[in-house]
Short mmCIF file of C-alpha atoms in Angstrom, two decimals:
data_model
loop_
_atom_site.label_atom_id
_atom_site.label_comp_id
_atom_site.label_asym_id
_atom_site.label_seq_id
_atom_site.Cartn_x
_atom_site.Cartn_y
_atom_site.Cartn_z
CA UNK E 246 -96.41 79.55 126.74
CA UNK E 247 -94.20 76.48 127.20
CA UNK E 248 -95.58 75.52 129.99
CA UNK E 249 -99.43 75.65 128.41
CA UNK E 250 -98.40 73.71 125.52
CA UNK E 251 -96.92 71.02 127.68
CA UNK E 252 -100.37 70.82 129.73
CA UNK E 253 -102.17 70.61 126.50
CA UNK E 254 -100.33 68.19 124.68
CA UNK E 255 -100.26 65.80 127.88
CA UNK E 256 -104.33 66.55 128.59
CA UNK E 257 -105.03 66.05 124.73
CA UNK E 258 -103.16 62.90 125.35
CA UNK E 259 -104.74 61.39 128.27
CA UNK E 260 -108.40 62.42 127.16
CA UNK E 261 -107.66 60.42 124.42
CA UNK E 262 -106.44 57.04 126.97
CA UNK E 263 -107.85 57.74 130.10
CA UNK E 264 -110.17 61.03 130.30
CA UNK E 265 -108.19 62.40 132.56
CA UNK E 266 -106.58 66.05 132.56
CA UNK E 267 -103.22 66.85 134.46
CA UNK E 268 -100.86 70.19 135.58
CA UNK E 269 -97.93 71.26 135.01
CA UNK E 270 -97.04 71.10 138.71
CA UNK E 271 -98.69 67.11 138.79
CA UNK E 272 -95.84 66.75 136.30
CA UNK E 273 -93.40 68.09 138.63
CA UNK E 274 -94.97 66.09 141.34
CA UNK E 275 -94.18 62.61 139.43
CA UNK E 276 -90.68 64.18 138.65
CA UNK E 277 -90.25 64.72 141.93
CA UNK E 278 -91.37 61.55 143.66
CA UNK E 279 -92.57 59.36 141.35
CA UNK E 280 -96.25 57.26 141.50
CA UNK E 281 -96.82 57.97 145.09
CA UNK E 282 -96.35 61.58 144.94
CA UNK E 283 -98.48 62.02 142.26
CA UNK E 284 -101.31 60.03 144.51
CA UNK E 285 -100.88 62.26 147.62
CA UNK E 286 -100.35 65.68 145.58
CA UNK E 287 -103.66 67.91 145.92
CA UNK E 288 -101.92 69.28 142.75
CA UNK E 289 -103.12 65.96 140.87
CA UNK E 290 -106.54 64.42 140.48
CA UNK E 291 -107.47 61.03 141.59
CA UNK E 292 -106.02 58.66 139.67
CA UNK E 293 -108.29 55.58 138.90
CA UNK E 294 -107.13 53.15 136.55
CA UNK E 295 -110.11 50.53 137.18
CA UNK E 296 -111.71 51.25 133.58
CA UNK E 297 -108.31 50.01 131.99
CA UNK E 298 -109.10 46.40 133.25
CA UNK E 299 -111.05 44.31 130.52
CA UNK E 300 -113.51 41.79 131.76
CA UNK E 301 -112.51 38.24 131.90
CA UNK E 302 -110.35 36.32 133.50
CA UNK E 303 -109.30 33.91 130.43
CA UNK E 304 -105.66 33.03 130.49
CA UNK E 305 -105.27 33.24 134.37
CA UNK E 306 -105.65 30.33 136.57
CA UNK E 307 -104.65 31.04 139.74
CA UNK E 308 -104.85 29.22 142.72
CA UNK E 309 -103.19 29.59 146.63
CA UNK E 310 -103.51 27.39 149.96
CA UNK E 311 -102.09 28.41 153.26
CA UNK E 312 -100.56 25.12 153.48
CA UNK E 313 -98.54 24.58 156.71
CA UNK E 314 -98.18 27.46 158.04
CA UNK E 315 -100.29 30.02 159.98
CA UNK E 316 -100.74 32.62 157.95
CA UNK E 317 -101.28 32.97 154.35
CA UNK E 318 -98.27 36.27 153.23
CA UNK E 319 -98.78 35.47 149.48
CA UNK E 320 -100.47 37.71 146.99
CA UNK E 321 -101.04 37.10 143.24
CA UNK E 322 -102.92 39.36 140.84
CA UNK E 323 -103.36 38.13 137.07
CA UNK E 324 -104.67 40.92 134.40
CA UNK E 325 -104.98 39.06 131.46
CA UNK E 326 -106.86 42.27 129.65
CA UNK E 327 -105.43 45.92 130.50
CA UNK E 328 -105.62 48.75 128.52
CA UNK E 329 -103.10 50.76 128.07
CA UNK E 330 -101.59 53.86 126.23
CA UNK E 331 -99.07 53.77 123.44
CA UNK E 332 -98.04 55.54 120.76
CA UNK E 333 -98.89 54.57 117.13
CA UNK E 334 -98.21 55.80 113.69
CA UNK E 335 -100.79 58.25 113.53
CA UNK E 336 -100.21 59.75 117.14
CA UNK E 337 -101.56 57.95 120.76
CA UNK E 338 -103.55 54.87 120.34
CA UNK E 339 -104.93 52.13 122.84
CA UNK E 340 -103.31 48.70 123.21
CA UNK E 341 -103.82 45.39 125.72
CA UNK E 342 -101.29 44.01 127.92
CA UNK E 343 -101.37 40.87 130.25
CA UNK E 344 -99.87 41.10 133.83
CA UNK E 345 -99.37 38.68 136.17
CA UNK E 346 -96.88 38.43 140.00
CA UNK E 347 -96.79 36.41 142.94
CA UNK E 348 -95.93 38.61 145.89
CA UNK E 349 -94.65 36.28 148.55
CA UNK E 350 -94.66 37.73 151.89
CA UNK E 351 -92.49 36.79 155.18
CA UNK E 352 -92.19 38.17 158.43
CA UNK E 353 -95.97 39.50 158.33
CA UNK E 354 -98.57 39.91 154.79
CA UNK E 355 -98.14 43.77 154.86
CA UNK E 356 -94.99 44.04 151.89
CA UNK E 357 -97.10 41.57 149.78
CA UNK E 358 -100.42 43.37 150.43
CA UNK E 359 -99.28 46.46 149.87
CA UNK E 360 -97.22 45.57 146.86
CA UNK E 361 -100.91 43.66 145.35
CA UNK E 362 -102.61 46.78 145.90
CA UNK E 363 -100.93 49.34 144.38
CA UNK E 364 -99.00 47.27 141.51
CA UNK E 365 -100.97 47.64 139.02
CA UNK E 366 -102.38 51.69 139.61
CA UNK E 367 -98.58 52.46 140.14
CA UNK E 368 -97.31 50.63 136.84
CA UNK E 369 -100.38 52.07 134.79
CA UNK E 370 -99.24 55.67 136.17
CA UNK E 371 -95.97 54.88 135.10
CA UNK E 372 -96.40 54.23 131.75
CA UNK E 373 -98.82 56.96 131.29
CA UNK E 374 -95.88 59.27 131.91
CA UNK E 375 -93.36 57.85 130.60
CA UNK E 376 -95.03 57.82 127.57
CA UNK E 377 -95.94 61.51 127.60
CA UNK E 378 -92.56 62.22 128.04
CA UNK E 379 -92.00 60.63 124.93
CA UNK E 380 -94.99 62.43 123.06
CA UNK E 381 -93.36 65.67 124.08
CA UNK E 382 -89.71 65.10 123.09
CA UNK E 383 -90.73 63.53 119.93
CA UNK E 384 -92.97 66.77 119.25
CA UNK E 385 -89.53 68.67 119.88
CA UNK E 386 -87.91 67.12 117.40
CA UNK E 387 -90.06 66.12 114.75
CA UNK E 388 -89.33 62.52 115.09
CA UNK E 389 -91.71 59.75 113.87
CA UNK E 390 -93.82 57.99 116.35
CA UNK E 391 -92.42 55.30 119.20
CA UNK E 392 -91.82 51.85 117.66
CA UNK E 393 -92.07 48.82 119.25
CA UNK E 394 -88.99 48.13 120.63
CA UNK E 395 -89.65 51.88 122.18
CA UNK E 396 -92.84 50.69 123.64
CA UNK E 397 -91.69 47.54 125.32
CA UNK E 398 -88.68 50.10 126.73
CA UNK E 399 -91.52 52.15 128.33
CA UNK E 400 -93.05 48.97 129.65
CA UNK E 401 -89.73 47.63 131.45
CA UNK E 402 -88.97 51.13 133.05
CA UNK E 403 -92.71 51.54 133.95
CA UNK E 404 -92.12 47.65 135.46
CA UNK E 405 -88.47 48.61 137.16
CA UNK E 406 -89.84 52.31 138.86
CA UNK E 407 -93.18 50.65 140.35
CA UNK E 408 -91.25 48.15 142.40
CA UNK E 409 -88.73 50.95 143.27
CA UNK E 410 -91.75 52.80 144.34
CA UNK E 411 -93.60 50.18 146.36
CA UNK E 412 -90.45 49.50 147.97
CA UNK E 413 -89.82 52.98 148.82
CA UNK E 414 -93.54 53.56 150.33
CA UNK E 415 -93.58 50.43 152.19
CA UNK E 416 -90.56 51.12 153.36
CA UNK E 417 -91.58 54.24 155.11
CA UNK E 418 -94.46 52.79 156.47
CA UNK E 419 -92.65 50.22 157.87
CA UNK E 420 -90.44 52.65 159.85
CA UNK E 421 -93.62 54.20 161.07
CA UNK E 422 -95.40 51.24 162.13
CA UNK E 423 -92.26 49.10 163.16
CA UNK E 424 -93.03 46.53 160.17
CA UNK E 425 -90.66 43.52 160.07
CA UNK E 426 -92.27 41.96 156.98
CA UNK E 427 -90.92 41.77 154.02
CA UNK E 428 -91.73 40.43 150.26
CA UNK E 429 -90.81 39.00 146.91
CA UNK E 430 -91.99 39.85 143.88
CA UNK E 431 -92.25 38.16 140.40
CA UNK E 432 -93.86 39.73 137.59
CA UNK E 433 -94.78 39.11 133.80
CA UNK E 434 -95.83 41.08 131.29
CA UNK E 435 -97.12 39.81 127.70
CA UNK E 436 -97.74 41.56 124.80
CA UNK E 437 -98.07 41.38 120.65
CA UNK E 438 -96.38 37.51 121.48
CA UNK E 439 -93.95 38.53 123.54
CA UNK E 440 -92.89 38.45 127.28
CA UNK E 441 -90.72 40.57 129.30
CA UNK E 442 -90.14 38.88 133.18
CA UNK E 443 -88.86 40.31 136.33
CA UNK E 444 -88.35 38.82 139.66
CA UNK E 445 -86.35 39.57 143.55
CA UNK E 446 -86.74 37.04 145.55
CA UNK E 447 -86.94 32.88 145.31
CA UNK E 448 -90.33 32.65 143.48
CA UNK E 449 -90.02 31.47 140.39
CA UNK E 450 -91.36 31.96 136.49
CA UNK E 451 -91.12 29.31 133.80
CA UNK E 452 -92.09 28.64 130.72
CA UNK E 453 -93.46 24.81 129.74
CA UNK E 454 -92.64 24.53 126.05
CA UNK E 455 -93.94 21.30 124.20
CA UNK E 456 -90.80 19.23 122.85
CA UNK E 457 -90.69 16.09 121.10
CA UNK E 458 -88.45 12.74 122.01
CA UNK E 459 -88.17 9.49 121.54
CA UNK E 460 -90.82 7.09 123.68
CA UNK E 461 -88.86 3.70 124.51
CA UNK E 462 -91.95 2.11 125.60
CA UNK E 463 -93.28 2.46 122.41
CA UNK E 464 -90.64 1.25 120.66
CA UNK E 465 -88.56 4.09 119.90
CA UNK E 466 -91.71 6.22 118.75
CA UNK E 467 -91.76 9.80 118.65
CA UNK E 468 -93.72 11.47 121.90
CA UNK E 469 -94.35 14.66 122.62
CA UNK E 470 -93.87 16.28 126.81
CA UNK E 471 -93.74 19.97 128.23
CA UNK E 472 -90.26 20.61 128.86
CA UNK E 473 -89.25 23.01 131.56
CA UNK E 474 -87.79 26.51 131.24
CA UNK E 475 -86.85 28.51 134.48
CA UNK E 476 -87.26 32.38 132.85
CA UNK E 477 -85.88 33.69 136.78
CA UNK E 478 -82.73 32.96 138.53
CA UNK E 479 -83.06 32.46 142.54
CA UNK E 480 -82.00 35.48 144.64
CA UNK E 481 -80.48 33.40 147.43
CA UNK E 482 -77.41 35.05 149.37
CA UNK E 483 -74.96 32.55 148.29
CA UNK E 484 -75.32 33.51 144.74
CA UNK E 485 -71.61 34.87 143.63
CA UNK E 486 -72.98 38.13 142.72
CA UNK E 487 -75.12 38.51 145.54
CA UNK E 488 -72.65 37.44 148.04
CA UNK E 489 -70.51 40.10 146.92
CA UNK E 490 -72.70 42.84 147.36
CA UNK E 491 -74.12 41.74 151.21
CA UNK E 492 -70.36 41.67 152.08
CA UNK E 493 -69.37 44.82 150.44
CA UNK E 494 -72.25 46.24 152.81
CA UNK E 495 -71.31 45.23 155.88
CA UNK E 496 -73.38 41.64 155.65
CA UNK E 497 -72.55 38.43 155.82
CA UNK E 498 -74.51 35.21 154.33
CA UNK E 499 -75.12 32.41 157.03
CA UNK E 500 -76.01 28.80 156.52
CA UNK E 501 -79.59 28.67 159.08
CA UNK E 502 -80.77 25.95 157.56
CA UNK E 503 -80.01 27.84 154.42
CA UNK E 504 -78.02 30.28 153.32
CA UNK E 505 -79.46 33.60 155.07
CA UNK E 506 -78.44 37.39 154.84
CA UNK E 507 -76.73 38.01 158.48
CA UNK E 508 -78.24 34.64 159.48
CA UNK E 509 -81.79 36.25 159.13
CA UNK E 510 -83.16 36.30 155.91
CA UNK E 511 -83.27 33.83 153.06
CA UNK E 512 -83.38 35.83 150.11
CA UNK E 513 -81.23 39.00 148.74
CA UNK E 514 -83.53 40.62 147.28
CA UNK E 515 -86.94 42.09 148.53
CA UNK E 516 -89.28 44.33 149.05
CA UNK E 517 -89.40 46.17 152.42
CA UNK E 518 -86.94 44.08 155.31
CA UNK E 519 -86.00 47.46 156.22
CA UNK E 520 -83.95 46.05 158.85
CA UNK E 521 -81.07 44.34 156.77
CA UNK E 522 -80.88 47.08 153.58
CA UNK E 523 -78.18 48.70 155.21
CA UNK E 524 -76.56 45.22 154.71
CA UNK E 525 -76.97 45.02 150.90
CA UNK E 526 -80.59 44.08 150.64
CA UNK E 527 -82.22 45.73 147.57
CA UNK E 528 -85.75 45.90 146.12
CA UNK E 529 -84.04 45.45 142.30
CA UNK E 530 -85.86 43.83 139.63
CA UNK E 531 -83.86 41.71 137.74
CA UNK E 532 -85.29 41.48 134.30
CA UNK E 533 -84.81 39.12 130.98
CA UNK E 534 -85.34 41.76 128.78
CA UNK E 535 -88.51 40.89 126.01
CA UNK E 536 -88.92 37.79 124.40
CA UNK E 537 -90.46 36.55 121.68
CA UNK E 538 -92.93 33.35 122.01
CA UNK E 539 -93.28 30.42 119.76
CA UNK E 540 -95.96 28.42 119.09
CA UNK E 541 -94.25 25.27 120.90
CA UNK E 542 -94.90 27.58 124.33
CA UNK E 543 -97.99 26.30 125.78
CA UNK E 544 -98.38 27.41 129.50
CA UNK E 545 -96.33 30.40 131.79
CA UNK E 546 -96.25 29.59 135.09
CA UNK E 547 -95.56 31.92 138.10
CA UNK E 548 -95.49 30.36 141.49
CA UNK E 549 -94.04 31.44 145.17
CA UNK E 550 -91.01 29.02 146.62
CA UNK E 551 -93.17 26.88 148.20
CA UNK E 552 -94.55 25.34 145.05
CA UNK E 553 -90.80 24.70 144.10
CA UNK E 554 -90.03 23.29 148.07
CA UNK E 555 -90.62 19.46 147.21
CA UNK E 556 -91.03 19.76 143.17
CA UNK E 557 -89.55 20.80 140.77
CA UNK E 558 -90.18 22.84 137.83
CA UNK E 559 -90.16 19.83 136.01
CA UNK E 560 -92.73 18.45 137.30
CA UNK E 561 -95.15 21.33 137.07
CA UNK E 562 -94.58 20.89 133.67
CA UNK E 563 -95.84 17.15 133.78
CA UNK E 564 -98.68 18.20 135.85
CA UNK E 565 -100.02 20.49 132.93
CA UNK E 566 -98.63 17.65 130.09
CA UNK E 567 -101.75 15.84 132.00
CA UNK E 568 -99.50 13.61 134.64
CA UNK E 569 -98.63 11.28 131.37
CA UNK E 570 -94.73 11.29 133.11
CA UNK E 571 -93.72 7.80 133.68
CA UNK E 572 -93.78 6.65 137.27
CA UNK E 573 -89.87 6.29 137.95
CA UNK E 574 -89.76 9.73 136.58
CA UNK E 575 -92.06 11.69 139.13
CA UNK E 576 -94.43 11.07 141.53
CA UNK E 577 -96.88 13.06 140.79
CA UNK E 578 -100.25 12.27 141.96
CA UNK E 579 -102.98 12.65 139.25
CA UNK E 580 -105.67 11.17 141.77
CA UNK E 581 -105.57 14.91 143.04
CA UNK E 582 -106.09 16.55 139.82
CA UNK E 583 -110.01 15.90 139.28
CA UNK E 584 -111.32 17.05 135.91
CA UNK E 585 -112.97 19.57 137.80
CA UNK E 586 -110.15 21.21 139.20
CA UNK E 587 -107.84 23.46 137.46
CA UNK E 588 -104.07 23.28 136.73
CA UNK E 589 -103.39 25.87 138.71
CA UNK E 590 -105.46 23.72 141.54
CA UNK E 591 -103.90 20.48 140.73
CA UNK E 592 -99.97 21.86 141.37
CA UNK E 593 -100.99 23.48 144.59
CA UNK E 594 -102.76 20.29 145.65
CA UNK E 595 -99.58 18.25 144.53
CA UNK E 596 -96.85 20.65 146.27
CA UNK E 597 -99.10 20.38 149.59
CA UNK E 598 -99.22 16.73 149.80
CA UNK E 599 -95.83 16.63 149.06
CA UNK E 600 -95.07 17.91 152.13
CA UNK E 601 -94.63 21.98 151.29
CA UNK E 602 -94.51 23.17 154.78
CA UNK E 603 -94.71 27.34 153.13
CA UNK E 604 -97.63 29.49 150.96
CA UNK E 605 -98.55 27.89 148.36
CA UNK E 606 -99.63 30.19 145.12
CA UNK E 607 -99.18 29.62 141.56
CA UNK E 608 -100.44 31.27 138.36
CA UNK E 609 -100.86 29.26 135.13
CA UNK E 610 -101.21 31.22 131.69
CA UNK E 611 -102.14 29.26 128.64
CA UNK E 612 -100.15 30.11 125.73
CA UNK E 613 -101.15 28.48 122.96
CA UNK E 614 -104.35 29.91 123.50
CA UNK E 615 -103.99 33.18 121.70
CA UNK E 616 -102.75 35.64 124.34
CA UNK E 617 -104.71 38.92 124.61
CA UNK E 618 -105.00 40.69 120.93
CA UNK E 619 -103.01 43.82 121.57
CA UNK E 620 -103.33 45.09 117.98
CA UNK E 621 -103.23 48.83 118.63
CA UNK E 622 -106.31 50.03 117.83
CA UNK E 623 -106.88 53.52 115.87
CA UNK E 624 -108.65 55.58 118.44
CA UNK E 625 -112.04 57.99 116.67
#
């Protein structure tokens, strides 16, 4: 009887998000082995989250160039409009979330492919369990529905698992197929005026937040610029904390140019690089925890290293103040930035001529436009 009333309470639940019914043993499947095992279980049905995407592609400009190099590894995907299942007041309701990530590939584009792919199918999955499990232990014990501050906890292990996952999968594929590649991965999430941000890796997220200060060529007026925010710390091996762990492994960090894990690889953190995890390489998202916007936060940007090679975050800012930065501050070139191009255009074409030898991909996100409403909204 237990069992039935678990598979009821979880099908009434997703008919109401997703139309889609579930077993008990699916349940055990996810338990089990998380999103991929619940996509390779006959026990399960075909997951398809494609309906949850919202048309439009409003607060996402997104733009990449192969730049230098021979191959183009990166991978971005921007969601601006997903819908999603939470729990409200009254019981499970409907609610919008934005999600954006630069994957940046190295060693070969099948880490960042895969991770594009199955992000967003794997994360949805994710919180659609989670958040059963939730239903059900609340049912248990009477409680009052999940509040916010529950939600956005749903949201960061949903975010945390689905890299574990893709890291896990690609792994073993890797092993099959004798895959050297490996990948980065940055990720945000907004929602209700808030942002929660998790990167491994050297791409970078930032936040360009309007501040004003006095103008000495204007006679000590007040101006306004976009002042720079990194909202992600580097994962390079020489990092103190990250040092420690390669050695405590078995590694050892390497200056190649740069700093490198075992004289190989630049970064501590990936996805995939099967080869050096023995040596204290993880797939770990570290993550800011949720934060809460203000109206002086105009754009989020999300861009692989190569955007950050010859500029710095600084003065992608001053590319999306309009290029008003004085010349002995920056040189960038606003002869590049048409009024037909985009922002997200006009960094990529500035980091290129620059002299960015990598990928070049960046994702801009208007703020002060309102984000995506995710009122929850009472499901009929």
């Amino acid at each position: 009887m237990e069992g039935e009333k678990v598979a009821l309470l979880f099908g009434a639940f997703l008919c109401l998000s997703y139309a889609y019914e579930v077993s008990v043993s699916c349940m055990m499947a996810y338990d089990e082995g998380g999103a991929s095992a619940v996509f390779s279980s006959p026990e399960c049905p075909q997951w398809v989250f494609s309906a949850a995407i919202q048309n439009g592609t409003d607060n996402c400009l997104v733009a990449t160039h192969q730049g230098r190099r021979k191959y183009q590894e990166d991978r971005v995907i921007c969601y601006p409009r997903v819908t999603l299942p939470v729990l409200g007041e009254d019981g499970p309701n409907e609610a919008s979330l934005g999600i954006a990530a630069v994957f940046d590939g190295h060693g070969g584009r099948e880490a960042s492919e895969m991770a594009s792919q199955k992000f967003l199918d794997y994360f949805l999955l994710h919180v659609v369990f989670n958040t059963y499990k939730k239903l059900f232990s609340h049912s248990k014990e009477h409680e009052e529905a999940v509040d916010e501050e529950s939600v956005h906890g749903i949201l960061e292990k949903a975010l945390l698992r689905t890299i574990q996952d893709i890291d896990s999968e690609f792994s073993q594929e890797a092993l099959n197929n004798d895959y050297i590649s490996g990948s980065t991965a940055t990720v945000v999430l907004w929602m209700n005026g808030q942002i929660l941000v998790g990167n491994l890796g050297d791409s970078k997220a930032l936040l360009c937040s309007r501040r004003t200060h006095f103008d000495q060529d204007s006679e000590g007026d007040l101006g306004t610029k976009l002042q720079a925010e990194e909202l992600t710390k580097d994962h390079h091996p020489d990092r103190d904390d990250e040092k420690a762990r390669i050695e405590a492994a078995g590694g050892v960090v390497l200056v190649i140019g740069v700093p490198r894990v075992n004289g190989i690889l630049a970064v501590s953190r990936s996805i995939g690089d099967i080869g050096l995890k023995r040596y204290g390489v993880i797939a770990e998202l570290e993550v800011t925890g949720w934060r809460r916007l203000t109206t002086e936060d105009c754009y989020l940007v999300i861009g692989s290293d190569g955007i950050f090679e010859r500029m710095s975050p600084q003065d992608v800012c001053d590319i999306l103040h309009g290029g008003h930065a004085k010349e002995n501050e920056t040189s960038i070139d606003t002869s590049l930035c048409p009024s037909s191009s985009s922002l997200a255009d006009c960094i990529v074409q500035n980091a290129f001529s620059k002299g960015s030898s990598d990928n070049l991909s960046v994702i801009v996100i208007p703020m002060r436009q309102d984000p995506p409403s995710l009122e929850h909204n009472e499901q009929t």
